[in-house]
Coordinates of C-alpha atoms and ligand atoms in Angstrom, one line a residue:
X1 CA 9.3 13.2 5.0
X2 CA 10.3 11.5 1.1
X3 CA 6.3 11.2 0.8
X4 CA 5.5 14.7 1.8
X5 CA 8.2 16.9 0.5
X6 CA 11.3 17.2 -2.1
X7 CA 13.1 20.4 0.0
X8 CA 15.6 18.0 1.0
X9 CA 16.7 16.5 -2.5
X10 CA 20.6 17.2 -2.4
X11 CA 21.0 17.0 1.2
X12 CA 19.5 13.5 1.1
X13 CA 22.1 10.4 0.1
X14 CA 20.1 7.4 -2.0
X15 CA 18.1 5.2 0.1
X16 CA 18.8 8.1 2.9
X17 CA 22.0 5.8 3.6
X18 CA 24.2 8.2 6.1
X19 CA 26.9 9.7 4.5
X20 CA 29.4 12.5 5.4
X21 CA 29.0 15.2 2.7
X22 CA 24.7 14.7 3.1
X23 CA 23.3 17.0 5.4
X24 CA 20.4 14.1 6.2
X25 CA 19.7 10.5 6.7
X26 CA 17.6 8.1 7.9
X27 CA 19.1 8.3 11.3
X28 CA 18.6 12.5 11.6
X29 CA 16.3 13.5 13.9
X30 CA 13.0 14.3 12.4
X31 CA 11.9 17.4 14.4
X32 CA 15.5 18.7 13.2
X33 CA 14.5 17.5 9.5
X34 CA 11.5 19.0 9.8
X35 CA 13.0 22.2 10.2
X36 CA 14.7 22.0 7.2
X37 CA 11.5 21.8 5.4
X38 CA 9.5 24.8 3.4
X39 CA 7.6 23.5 0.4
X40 CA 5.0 20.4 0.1
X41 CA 4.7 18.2 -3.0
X42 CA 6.6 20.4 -5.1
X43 CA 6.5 20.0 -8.8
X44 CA 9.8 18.0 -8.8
X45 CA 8.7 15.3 -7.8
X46 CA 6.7 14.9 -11.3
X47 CA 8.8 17.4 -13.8
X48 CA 12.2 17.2 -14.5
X49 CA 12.8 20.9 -13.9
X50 CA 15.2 21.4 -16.8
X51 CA 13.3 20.0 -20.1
X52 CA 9.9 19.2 -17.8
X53 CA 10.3 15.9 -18.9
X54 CA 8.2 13.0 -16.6
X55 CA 10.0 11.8 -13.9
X56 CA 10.0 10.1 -10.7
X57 CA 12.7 10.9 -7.8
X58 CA 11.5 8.6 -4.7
X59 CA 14.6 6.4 -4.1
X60 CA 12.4 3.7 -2.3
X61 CA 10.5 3.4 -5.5
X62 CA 13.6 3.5 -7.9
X63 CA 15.1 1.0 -5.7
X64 CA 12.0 -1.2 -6.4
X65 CA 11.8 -0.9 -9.9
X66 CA 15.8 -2.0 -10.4
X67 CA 16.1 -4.6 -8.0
X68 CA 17.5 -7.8 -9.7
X69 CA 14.3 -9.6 -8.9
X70 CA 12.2 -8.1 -11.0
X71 CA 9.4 -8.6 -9.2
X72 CA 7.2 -5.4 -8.9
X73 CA 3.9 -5.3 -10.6
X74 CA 5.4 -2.5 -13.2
X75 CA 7.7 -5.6 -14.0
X76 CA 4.6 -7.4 -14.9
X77 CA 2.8 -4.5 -16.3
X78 CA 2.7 -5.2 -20.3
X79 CA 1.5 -1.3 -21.6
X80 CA 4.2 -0.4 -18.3
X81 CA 6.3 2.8 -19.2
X82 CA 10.2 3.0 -19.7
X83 CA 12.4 4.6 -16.9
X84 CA 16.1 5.7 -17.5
X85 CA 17.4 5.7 -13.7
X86 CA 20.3 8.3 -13.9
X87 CA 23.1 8.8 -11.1
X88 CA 23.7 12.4 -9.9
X89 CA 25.6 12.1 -7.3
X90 CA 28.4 15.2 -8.3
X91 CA 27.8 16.2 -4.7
X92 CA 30.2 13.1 -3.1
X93 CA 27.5 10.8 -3.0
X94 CA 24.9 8.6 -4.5
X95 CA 21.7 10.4 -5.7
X96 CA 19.5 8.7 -8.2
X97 CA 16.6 10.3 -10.4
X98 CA 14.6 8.3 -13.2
X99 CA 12.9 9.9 -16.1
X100 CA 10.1 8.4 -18.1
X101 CA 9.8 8.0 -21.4
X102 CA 6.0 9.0 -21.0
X103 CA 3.7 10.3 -17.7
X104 CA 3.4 6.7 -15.8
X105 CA 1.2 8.1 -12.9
X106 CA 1.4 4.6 -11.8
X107 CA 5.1 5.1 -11.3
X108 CA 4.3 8.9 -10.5
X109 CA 1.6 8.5 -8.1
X110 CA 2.9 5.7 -6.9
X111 CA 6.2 7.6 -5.1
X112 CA 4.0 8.2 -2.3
X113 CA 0.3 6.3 -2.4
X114 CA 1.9 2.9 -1.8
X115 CA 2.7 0.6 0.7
X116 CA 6.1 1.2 2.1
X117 CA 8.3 1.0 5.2
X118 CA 9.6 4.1 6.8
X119 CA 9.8 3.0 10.2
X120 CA 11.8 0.3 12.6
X121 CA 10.6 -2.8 13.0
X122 CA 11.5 -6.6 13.8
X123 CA 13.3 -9.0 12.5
X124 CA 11.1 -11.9 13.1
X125 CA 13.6 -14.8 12.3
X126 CA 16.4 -13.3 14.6
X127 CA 13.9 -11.8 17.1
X128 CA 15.9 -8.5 16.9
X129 CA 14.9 -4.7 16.3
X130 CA 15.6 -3.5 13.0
X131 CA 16.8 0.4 13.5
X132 CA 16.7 3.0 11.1
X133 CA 20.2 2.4 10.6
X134 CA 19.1 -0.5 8.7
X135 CA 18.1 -0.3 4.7
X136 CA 15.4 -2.2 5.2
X137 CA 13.6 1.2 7.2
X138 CA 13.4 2.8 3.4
X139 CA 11.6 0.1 1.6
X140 CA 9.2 -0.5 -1.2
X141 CA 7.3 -3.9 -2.1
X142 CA 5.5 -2.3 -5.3
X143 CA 4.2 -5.8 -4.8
X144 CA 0.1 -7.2 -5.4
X145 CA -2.3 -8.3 -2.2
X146 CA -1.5 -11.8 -2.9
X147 CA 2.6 -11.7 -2.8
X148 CA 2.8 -9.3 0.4
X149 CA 2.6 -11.9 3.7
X150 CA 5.9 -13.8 1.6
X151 CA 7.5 -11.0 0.5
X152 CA 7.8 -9.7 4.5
X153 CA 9.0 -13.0 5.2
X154 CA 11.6 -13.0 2.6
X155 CA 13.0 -9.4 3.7
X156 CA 12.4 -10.3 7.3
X157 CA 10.6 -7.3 8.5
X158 CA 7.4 -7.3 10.8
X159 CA 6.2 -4.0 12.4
X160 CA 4.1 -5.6 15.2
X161 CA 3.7 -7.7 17.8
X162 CA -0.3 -8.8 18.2
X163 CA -1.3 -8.1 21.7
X164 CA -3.3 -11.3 22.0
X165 CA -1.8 -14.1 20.0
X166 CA 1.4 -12.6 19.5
X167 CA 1.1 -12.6 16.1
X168 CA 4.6 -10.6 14.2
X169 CA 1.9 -8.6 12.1
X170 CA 2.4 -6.3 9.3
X171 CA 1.1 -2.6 9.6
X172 CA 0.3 -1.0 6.1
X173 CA 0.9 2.7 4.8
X174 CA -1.5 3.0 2.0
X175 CA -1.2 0.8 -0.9
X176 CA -3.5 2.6 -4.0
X177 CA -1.3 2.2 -6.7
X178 CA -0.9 -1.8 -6.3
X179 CA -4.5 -2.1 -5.6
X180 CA -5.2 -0.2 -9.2
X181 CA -3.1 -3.0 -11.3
X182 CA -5.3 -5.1 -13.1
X183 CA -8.5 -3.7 -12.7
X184 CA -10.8 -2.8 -15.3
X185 CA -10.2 0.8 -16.1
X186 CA -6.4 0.0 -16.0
X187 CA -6.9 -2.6 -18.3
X188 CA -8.7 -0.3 -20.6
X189 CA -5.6 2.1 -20.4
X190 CA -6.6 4.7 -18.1
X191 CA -4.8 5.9 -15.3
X192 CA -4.5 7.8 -12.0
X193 CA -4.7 11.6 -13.9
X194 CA -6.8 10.8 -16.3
X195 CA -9.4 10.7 -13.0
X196 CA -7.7 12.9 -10.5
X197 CA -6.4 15.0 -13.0
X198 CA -8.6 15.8 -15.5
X199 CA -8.3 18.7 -18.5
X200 CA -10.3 21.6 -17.6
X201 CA -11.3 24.7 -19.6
X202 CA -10.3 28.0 -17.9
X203 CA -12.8 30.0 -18.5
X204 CA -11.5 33.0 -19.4
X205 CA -9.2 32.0 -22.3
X206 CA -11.0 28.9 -22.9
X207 CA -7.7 26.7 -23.3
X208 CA -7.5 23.8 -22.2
X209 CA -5.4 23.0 -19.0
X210 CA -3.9 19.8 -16.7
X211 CA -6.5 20.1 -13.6
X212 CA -3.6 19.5 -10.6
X213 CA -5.8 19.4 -7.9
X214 CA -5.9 15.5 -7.1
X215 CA -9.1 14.5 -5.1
X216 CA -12.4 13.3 -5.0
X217 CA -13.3 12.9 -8.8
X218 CA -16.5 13.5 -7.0
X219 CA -15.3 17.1 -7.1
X220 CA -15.0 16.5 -11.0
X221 CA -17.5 14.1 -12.0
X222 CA -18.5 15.7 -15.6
X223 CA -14.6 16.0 -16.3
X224 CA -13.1 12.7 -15.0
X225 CA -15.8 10.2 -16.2
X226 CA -18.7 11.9 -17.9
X227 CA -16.6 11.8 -21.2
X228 CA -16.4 8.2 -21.2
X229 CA -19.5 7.2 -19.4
X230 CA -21.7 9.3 -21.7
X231 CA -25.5 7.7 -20.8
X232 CA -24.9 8.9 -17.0
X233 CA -25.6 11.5 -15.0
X234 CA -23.6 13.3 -12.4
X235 CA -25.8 11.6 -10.2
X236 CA -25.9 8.6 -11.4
X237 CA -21.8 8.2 -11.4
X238 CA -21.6 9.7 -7.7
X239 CA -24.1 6.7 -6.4
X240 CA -21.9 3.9 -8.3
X241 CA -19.1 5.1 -6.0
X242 CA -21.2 5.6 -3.1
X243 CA -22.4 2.2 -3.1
X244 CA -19.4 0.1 -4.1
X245 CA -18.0 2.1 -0.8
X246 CA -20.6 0.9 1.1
X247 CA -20.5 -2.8 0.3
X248 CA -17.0 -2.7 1.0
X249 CA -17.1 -1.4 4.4
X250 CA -19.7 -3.8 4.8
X251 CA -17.2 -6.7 4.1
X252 CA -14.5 -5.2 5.7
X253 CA -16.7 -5.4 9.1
X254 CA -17.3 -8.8 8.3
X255 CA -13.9 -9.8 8.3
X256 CA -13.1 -8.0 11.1
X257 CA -15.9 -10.1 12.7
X258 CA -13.9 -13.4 11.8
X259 CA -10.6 -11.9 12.9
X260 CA -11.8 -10.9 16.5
X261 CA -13.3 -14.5 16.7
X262 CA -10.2 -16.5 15.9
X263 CA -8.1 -14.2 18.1
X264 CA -11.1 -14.8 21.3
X265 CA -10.4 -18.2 20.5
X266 CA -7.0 -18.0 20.5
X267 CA -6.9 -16.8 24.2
X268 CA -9.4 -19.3 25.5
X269 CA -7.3 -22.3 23.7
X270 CA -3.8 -20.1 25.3
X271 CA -5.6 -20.1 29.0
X272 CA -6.6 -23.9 28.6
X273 CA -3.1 -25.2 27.9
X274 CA -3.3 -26.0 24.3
X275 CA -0.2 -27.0 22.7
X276 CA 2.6 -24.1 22.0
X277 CA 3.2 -25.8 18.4
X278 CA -0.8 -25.4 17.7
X279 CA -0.5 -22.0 18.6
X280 CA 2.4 -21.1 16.8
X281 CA 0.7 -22.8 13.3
X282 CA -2.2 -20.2 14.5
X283 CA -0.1 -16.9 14.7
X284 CA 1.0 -18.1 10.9
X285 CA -2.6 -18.2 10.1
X286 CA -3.3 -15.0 12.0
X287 CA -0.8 -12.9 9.7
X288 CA -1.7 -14.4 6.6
X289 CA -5.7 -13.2 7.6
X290 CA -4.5 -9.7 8.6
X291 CA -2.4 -9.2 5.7
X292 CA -5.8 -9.7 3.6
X293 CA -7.6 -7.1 6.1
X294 CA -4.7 -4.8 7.0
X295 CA -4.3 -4.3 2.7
X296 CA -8.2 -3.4 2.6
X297 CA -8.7 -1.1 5.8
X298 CA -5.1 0.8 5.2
X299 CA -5.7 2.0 1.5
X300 CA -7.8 4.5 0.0
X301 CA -10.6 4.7 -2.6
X302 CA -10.3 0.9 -3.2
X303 CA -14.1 0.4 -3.5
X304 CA -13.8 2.3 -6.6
X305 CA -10.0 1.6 -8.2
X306 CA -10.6 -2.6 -7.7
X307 CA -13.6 -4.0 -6.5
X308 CA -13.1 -7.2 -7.7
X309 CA -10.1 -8.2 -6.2
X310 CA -10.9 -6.4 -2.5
X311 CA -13.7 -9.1 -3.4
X312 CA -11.4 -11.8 -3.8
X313 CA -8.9 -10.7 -0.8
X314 CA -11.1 -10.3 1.5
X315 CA -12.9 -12.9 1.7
X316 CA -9.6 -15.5 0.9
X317 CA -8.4 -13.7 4.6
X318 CA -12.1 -14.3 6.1
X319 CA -11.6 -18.2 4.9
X320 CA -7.9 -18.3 7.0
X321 CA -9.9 -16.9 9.9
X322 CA -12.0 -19.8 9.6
X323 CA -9.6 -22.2 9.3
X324 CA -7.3 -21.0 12.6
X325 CA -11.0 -21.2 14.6
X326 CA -11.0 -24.7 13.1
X327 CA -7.9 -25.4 14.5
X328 CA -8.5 -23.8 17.6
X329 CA -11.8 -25.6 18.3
X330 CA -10.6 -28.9 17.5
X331 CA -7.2 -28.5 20.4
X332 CA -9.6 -26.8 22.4
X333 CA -12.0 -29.5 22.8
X334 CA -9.2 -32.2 23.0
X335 CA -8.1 -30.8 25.8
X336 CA -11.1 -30.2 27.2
X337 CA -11.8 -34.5 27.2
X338 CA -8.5 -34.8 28.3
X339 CA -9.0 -32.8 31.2
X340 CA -13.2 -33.4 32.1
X341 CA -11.9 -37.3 31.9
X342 CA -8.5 -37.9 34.2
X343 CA -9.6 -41.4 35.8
X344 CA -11.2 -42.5 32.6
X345 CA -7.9 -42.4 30.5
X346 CA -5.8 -43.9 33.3
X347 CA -7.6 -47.2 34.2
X348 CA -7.8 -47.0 30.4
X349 CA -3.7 -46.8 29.3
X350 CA -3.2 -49.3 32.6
X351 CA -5.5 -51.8 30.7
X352 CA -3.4 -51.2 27.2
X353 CA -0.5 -52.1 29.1
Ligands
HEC401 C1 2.1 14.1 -8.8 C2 2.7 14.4 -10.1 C3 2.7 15.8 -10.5 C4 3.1 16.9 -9.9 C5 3.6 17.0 -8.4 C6 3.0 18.1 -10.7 N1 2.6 17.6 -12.0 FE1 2.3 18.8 -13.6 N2 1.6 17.2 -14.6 C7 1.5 15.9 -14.1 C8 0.8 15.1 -15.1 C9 0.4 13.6 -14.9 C10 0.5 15.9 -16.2 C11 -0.3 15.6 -17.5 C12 -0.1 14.4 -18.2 C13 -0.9 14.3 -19.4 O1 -2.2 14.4 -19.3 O2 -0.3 14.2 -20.5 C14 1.1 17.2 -15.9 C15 1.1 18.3 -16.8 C16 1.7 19.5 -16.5 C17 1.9 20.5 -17.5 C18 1.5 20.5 -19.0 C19 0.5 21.5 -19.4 C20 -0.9 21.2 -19.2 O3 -1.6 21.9 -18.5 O4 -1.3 20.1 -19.7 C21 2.5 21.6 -16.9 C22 2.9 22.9 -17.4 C23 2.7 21.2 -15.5 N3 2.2 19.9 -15.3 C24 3.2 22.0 -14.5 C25 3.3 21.6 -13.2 C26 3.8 22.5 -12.1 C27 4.2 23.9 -12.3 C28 3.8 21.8 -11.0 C29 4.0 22.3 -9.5 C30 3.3 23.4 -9.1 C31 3.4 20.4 -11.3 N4 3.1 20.4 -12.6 C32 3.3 19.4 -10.4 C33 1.9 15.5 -12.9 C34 2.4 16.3 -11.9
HEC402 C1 5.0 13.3 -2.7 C2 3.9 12.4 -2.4 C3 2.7 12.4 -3.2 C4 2.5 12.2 -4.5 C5 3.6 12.1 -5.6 C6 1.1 12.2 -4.8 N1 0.4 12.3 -3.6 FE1 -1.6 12.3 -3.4 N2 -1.4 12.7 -1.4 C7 -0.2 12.8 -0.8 C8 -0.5 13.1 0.6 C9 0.6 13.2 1.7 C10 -1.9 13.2 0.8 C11 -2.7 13.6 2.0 C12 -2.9 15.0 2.1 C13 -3.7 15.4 3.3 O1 -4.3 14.5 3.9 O2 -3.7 16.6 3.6 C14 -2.4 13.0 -0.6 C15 -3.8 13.0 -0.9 C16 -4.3 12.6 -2.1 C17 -5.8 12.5 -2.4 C18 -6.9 12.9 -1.4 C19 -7.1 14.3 -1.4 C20 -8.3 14.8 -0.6 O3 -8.9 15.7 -1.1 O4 -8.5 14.3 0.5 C21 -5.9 12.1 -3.7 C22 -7.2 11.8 -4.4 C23 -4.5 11.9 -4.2 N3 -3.6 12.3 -3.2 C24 -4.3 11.5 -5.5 C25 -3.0 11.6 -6.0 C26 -2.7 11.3 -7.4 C27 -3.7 10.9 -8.4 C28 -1.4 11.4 -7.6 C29 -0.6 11.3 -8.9 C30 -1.0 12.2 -9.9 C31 -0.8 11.8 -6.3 N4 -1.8 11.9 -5.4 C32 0.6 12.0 -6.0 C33 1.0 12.6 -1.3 C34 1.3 12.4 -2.6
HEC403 C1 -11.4 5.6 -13.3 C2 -11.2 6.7 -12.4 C3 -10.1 6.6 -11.4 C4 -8.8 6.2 -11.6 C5 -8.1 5.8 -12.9 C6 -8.1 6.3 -10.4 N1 -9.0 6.7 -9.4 FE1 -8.6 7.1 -7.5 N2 -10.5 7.4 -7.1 C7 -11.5 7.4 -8.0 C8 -12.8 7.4 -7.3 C9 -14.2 7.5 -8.0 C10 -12.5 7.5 -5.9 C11 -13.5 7.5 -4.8 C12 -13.8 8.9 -4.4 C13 -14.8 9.1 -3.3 O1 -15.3 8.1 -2.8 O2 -15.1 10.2 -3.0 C14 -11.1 7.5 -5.8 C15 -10.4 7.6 -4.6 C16 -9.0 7.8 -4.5 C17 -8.3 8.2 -3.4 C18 -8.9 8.5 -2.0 C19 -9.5 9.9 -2.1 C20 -10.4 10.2 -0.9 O3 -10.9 11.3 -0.9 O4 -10.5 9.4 0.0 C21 -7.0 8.2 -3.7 C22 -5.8 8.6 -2.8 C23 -6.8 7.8 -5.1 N3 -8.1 7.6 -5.6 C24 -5.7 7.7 -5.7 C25 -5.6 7.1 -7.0 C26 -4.3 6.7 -7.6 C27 -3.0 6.8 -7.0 C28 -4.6 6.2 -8.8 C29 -3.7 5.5 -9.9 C30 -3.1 4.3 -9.4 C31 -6.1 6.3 -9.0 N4 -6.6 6.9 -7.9 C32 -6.8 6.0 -10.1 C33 -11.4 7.3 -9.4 C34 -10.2 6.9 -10.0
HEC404 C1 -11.1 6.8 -20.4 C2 -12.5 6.3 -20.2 C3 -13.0 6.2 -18.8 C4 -13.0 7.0 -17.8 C5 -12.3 8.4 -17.7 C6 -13.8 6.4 -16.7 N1 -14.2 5.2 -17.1 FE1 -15.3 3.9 -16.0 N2 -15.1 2.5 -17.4 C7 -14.5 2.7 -18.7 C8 -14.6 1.4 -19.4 C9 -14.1 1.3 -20.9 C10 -15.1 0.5 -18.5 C11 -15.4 -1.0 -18.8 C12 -16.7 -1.1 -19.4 C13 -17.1 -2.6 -19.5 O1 -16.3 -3.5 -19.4 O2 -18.3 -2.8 -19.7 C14 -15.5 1.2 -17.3 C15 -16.0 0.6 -16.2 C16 -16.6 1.2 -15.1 C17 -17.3 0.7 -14.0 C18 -17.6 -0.8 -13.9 C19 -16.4 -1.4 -13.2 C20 -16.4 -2.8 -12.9 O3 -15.7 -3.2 -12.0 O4 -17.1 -3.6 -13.6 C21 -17.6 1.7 -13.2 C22 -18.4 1.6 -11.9 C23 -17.1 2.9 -13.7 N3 -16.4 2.6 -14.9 C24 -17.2 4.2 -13.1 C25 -16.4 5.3 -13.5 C26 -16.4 6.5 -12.8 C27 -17.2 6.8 -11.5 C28 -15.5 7.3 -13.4 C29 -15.0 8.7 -13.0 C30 -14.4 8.8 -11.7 C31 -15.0 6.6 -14.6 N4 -15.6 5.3 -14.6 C32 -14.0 7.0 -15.5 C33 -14.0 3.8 -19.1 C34 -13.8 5.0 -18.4

């Protein structure tokens, strides 16, 4: 509920960890939890509520941004804001806030439209279930496209189990922040409120105001883009979205196209026999694909926020795809010769003898 809710904010240990003076944890039982809750996305999560300073709460986050790695794309961000984690856990246990030097709706936004875990899972390696007892159930990557299939490896976590090839695959939550890194209004300095949150007049005073209604800029379009795009048209700025969307959906089909093939191929190399070692060098292959479709289909307004690098994603996963059905085709039809030729190859290895 970390992603829907603050109600819970001094009943709630860091990283949910169980403790005995917090009333919650990871392990509660969420229909009890859920009980517990009143308010959604309260201003908290955003506002310090003492000076209104900036701030982010979402431990999963925090966690990212201070692990000794220092690996998350804010790590990497040059113009990326400062945050001042503070400790207040008076209550008997660990509770941990960070403010911001400035609004980072990178960092603020990014509490909740991100790719996390919040579930169990596998451990892949030990071929065990990770529980929810396990810190590894509250997690945050904060990581680009490109670093994801290694970064599950390294914290040995898998979701899945592919039906078919039996794949250990990855399911994502919604990655929007990481996809909005690098692209080329970020690189121009704009960020996530500057479109989804865009100053309005009231139009009774006539002052100025912080829209807080995040959606569709569609809902917004003279506000959020009119004011920098001044030789368009309402119009004209809806259809740019409109038909970025649709080329994207377009290439998203097509990789799902060269998914569904290599995993058709998979089976028919599985029923013929084909080495296991083949087919475990394929279930690699399938995860690294997925992760490059999963990414695309899970997230939101992508089209929009970075179309170059869905670009360059998606069609790096359509050219693994390609490469397991080599791989595939090539075990297949060796084991096809073997097998349409028995009485060939044995007069054959006599004669080498
Ligand atoms: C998801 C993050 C988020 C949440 C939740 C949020 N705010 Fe804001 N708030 C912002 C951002 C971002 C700005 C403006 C930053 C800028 O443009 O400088 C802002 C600006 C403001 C301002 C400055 C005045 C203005 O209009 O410019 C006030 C007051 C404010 N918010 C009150 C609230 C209240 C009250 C709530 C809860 C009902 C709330 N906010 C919830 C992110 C948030
Ligand atoms: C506490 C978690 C949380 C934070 C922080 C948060 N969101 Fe969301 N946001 C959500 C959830 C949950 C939904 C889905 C709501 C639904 O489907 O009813 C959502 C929906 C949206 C939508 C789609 C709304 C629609 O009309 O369908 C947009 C756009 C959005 N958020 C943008 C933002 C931006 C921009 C920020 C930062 C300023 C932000 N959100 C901060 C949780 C959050
Ligand atoms: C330059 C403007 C711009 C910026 C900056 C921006 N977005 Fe968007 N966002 C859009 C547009 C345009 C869409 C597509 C809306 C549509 O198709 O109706 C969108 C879509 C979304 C959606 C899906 C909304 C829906 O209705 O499906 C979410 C969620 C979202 N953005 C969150 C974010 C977050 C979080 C950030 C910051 C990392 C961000 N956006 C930055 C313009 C922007
Ligand atoms: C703060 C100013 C600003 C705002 C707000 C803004 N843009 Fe932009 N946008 C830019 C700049 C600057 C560029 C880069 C122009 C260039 O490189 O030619 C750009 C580029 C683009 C591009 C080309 C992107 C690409 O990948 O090449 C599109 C499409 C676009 N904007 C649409 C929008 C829409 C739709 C909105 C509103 C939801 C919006 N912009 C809001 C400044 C802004």
């Amino acid at each position: 509920m970390s992603c829907k809710t603050a109600d819970h904010i001094l009943d709630w240990a860091y990283m949910g960890d169980p403790e005995p003076k917090a009333k919650w944890s990871r392990l509660s039982k969420v229909n009890e939890f859920v009980k517990d809750v009143n308010h959604s996305l309260n201003c908290i999560f955003c506002h310090d509520p003492h000076g209104a300073q900036p701030r982010i709460i979402r431990d999963g986050l925090i966690q990212a941004l201070t692990r000794p790695e220092k690996d998350t794309l804010w790590h990497k961000d040059p113009k990326a804001g400062k945050v001042d984690v503070k400790d207040l856990g008076q209550r008997g246990f660990t509770r941990k806030i960070a403010i911001l030097d400035k609004y980072d709706t990178k960092l603020q936004c990014g509490q909740c439209h991100v790719e996390y875990n919040c579930n169990p899972g596998t451990d892949p390696v030990a071929g065990k279930p990770v529980t929810m007892a396990d810190a590894r159930t509250n997690h945050f990557p904060f990581k680009d496209v490109n670093d994801l299939a290694q970064h599950y490896r390294d914290l040995k976590f898998r979701d899945f189990k592919h039906a078919i090839t039996g794949a250990m695959l990855w399911k994502a939550q919604h990655p929007d922040v990481e996809v909005y890194y690098g692209s080329v209004h970020d690189r121009e300095g704009v960020m996530c409120h500057t479109c989804h949150m865009p100053k309005e007049k009231d139009a009774k005073t006539g002052k100025t105001f912080t829209s807080h209604w995040q959606t569709s800029p569609k809902e917004y379009v003279k506000e959020a883009c009119l004011g920098c795009h001044k030789t368009w048209s309402r119009e004209q700025a809806k259809y740019t979205v409109d038909s970025l969307r649709n080329r994207y959906q377009g290439k998203l089909r097509k990789a799902e196209y060269w998914l569904t093939r290599m995993i058709d191929k998979f089976e028919e190399a599985k029923n013929l026999g084909v080495d296991e070692s083949v087919l475990a060098a394929v279930r690699e292959k399938h995860y690294e694909a997925h992760v490059h479709w999963e990414f695309w289909t899970a997230s939101n307004g992508s089209y929009f926020h970075n179309p170059q690098l869905a670009d360059q994603s998606i069609n790096k996963g359509m050219v693994i795809s390609q490469e397991a059905i080599k791989v595939l085709d090539e075990a297949t039809a060796k084991k096809r010769t073997l097998a349409a030729a028995p009485a060939a190859v044995a007069p054959a290895a006599a004669a080498a003898k």
